[in-house]
mmCIF file of C-alpha atoms in Angstrom:
data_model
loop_
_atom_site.group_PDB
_atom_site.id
_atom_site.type_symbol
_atom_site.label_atom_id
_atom_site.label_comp_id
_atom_site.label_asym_id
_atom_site.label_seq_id
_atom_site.Cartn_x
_atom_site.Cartn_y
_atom_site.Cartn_z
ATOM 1 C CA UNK J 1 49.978 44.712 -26.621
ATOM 2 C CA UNK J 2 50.381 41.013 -27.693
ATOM 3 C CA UNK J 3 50.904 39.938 -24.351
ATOM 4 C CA UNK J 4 47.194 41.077 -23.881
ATOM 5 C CA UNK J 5 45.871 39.763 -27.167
ATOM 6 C CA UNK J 6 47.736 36.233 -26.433
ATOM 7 C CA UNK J 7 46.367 35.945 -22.606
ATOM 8 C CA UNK J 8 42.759 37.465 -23.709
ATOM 9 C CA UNK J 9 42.922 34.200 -26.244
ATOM 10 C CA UNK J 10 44.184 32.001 -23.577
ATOM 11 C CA UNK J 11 41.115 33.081 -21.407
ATOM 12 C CA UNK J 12 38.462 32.594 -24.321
ATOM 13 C CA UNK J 13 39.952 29.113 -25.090
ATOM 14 C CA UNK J 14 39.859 28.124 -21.332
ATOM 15 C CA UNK J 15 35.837 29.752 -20.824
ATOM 16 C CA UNK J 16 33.559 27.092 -20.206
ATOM 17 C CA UNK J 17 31.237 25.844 -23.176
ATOM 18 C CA UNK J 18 28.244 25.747 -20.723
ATOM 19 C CA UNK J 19 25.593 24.871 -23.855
ATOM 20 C CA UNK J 20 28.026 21.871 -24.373
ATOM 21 C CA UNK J 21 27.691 20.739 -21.202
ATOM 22 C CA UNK J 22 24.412 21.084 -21.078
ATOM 23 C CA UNK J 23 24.036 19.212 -24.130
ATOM 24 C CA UNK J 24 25.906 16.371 -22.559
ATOM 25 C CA UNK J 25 23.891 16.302 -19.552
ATOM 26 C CA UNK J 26 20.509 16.379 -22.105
ATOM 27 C CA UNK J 27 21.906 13.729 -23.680
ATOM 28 C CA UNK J 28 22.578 11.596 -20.324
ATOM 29 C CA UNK J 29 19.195 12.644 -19.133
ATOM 30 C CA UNK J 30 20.252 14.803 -16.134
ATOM 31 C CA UNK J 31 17.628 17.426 -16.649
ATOM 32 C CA UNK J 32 19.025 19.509 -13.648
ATOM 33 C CA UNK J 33 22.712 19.816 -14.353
ATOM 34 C CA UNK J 34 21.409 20.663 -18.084
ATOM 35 C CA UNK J 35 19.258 23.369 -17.086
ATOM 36 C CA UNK J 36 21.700 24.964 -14.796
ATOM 37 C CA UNK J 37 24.000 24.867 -17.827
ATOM 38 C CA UNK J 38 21.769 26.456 -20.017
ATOM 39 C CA UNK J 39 21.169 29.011 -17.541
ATOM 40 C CA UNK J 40 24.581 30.141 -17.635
ATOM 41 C CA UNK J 41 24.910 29.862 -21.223
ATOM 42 C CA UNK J 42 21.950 32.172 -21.296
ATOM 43 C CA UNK J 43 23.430 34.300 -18.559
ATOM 44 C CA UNK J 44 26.618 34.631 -20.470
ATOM 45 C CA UNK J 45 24.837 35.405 -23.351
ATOM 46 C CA UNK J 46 21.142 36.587 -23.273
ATOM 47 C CA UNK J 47 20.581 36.434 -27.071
ATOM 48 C CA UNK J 48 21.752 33.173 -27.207
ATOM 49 C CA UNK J 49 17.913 31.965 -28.136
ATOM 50 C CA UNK J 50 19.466 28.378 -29.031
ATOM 51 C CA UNK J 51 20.718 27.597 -25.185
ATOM 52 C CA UNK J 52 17.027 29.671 -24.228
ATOM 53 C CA UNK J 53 15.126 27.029 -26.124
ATOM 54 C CA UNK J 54 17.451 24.331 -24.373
ATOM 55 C CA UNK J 55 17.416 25.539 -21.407
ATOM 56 C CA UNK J 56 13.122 25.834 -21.771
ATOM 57 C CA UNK J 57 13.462 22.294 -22.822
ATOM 58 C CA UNK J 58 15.413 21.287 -19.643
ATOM 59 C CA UNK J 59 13.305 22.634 -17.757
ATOM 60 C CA UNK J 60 9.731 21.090 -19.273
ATOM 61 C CA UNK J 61 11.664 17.914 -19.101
ATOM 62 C CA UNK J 62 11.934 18.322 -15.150
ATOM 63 C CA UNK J 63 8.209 19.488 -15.019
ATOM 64 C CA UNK J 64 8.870 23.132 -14.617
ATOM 65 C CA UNK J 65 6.382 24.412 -17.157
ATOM 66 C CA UNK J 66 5.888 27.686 -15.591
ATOM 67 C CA UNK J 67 9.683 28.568 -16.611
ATOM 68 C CA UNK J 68 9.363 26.221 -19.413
ATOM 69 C CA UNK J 69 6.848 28.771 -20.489
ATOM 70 C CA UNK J 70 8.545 31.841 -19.989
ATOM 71 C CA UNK J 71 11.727 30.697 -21.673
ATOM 72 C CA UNK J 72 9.735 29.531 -25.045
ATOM 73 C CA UNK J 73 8.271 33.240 -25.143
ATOM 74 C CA UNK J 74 11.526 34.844 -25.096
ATOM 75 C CA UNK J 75 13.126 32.080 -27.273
ATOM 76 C CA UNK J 76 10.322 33.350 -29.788
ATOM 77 C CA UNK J 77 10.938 37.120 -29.053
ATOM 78 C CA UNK J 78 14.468 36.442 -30.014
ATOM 79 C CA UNK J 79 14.074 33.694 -32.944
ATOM 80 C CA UNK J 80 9.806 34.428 -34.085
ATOM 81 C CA UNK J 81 8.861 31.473 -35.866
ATOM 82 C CA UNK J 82 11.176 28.750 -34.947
ATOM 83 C CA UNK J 83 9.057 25.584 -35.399
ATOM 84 C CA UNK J 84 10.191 23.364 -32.369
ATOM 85 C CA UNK J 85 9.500 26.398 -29.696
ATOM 86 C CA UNK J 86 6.232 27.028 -30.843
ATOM 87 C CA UNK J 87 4.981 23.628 -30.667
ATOM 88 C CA UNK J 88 6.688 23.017 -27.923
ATOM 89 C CA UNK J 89 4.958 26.274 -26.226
ATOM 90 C CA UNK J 90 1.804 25.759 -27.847
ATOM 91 C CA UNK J 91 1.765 22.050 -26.305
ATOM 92 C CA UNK J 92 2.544 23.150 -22.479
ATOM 93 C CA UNK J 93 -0.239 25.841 -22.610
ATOM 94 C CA UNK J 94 -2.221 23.604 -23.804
ATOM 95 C CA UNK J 95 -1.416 21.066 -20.878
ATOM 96 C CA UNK J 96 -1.387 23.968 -18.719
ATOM 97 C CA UNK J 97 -4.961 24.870 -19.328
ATOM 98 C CA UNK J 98 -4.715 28.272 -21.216
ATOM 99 C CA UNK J 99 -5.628 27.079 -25.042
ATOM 100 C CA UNK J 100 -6.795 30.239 -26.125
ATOM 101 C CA UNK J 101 -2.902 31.266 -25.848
ATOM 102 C CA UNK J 102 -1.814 28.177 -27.824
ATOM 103 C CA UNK J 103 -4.129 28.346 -30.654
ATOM 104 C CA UNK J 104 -2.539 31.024 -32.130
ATOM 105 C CA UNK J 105 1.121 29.467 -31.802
ATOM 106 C CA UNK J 106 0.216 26.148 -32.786
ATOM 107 C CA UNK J 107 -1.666 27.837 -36.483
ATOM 108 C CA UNK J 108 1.857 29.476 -36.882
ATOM 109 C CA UNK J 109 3.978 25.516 -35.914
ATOM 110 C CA UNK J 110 0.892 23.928 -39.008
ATOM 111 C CA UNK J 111 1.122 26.424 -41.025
ATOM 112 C CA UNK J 112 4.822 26.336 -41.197
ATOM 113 C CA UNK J 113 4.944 21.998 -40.939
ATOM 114 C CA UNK J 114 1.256 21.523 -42.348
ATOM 115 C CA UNK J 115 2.026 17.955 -42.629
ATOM 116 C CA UNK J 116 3.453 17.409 -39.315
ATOM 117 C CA UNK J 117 1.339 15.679 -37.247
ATOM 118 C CA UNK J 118 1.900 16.636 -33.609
ATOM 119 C CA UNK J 119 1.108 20.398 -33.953
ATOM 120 C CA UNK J 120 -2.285 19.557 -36.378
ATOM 121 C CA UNK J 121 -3.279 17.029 -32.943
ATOM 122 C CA UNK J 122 -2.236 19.761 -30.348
ATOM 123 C CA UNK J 123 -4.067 22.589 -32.271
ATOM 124 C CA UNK J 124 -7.069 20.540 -32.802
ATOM 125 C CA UNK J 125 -6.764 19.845 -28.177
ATOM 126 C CA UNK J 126 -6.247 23.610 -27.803
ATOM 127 C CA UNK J 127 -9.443 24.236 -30.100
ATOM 128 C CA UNK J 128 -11.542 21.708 -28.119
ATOM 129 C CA UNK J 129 -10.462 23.212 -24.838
ATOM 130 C CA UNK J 130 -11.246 26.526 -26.241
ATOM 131 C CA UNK J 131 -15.152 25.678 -26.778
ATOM 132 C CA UNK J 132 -14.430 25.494 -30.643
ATOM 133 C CA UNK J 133 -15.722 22.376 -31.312
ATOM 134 C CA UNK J 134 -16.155 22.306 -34.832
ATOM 135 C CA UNK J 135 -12.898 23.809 -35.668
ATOM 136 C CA UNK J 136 -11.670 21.451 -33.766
ATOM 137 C CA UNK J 137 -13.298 18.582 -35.051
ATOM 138 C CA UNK J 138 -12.138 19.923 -38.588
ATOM 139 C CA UNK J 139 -8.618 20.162 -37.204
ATOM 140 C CA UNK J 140 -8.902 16.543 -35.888
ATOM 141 C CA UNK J 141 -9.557 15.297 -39.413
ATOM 142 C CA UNK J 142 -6.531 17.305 -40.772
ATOM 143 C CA UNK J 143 -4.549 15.168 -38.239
ATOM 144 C CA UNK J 144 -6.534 12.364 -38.880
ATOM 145 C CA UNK J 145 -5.456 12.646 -42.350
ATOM 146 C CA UNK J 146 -2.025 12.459 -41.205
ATOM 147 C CA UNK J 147 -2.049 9.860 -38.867
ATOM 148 C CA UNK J 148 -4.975 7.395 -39.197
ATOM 149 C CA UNK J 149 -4.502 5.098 -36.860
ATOM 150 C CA UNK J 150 -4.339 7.312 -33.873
ATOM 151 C CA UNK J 151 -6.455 6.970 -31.065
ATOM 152 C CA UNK J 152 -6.220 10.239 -29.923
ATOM 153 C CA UNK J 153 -7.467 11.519 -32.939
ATOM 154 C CA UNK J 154 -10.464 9.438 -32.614
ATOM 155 C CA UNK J 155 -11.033 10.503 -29.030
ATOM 156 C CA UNK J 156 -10.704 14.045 -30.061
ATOM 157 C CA UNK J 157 -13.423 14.047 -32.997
ATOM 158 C CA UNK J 158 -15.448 11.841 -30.419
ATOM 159 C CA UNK J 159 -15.681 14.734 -27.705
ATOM 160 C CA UNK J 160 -15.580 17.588 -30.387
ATOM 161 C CA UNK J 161 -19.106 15.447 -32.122
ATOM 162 C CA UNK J 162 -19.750 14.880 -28.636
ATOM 163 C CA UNK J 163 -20.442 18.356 -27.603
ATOM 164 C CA UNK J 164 -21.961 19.620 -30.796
ATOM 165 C CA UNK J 165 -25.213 16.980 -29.895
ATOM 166 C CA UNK J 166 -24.189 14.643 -32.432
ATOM 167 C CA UNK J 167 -23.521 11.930 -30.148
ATOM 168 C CA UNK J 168 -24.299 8.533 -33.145
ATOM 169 C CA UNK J 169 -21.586 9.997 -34.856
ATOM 170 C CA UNK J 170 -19.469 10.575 -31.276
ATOM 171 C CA UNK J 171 -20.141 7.142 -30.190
ATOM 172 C CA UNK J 172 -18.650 5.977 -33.700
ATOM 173 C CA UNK J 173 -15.288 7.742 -33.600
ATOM 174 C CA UNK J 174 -15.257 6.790 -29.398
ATOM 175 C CA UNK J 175 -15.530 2.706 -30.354
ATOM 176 C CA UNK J 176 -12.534 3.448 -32.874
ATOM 177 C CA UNK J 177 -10.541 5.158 -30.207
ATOM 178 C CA UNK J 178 -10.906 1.779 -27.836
ATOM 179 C CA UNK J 179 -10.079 -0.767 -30.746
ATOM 180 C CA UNK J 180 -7.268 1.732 -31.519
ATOM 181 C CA UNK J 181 -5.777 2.035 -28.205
ATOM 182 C CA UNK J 182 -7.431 -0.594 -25.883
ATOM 183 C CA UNK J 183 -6.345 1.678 -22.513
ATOM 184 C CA UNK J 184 -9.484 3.225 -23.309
ATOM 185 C CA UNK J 185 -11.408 0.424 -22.601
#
């Protein structure tokens, strides 16, 4: 019986640590090797929603957002609420063109973090892309708030005015976008 015990030991101290690997290879920037070991890490364990988020990461990182996608969701079925996959998620369907998705994601990432300012700009894009333009132009003054000096910010109450017919105030809010970021010259 303790030969068994001591060689089932010997095999669990000699299994690869494929989420450490696949931290290295994050961490080196080879998005490939990473993802395949997060996929095995996930394999090997598939509640493991830490080497799921990773492995999502890896995989927006090599512009695989369909998967990217799909591992955020189960990430969240497995840990609801953790901050990083939600905005995360809630920025790639944004990007992917399905903000009615995000919007609900990206409340819970602000109204967990309401003074981060990445979720409160990505919330305000999904809102906008939506056809809610003036909850999104209220939700680009929240990030505003947090961040005034971004560009993007300006851009986004500039459209959001924009489309509600209030174009002197639009044409305000797009000259401070240009002087703010001059690629949008």
């Amino acid at each position: 019986m303790w030969c068994a015990a001591i060689l089932l030991l010997l095999a669990l101290a000699q299994a690869p640590d494929f989420a450490a690997e696949g931290f290295k290879a994050l961490e080196a920037k080879q998005y490939a090797v990473a993802a395949q070991q997060f996929a095995k890490a996930v394999e090997a364990d598939p509640k493991d929603y830490a080497a799921r988020f990773h492995l999502a990461l890896s995989q927006s990182l090599l512009g695989k957002d369909d998967e990217a996608i799909t591992e955020y969701k189960k990430t969240l079925e497995l840990k609801p609420g953790l901050y990083e996959a939600e905005v995360n998620l809630g920025m790639l369907l944004v990007e992917q063109k399905q903000p009615r998705e995000a919007i609900g994601i990206l409340e819970a990432a602000v109204a967990q973090k309401p003074q981060e300012f990445r979720p409160n700009l990505y919330l305000a894009d999904a809102l906008l892309a939506a056809g809610d333009f003036a909850k999104a132009e209220q939700q680009y003054m929240a990030a505003g708030r947090l961040d005034p000096k971004s560009a993007a910010v300006e851009l986004g109450l500039a459209r959001s005015r924009a489309r509600q017919d209030r174009l002197e105030e639009a044409a305000v809010n797009f000259r401070r976008a240009a002087e703010l970021d001059q690629s949008f010259k």
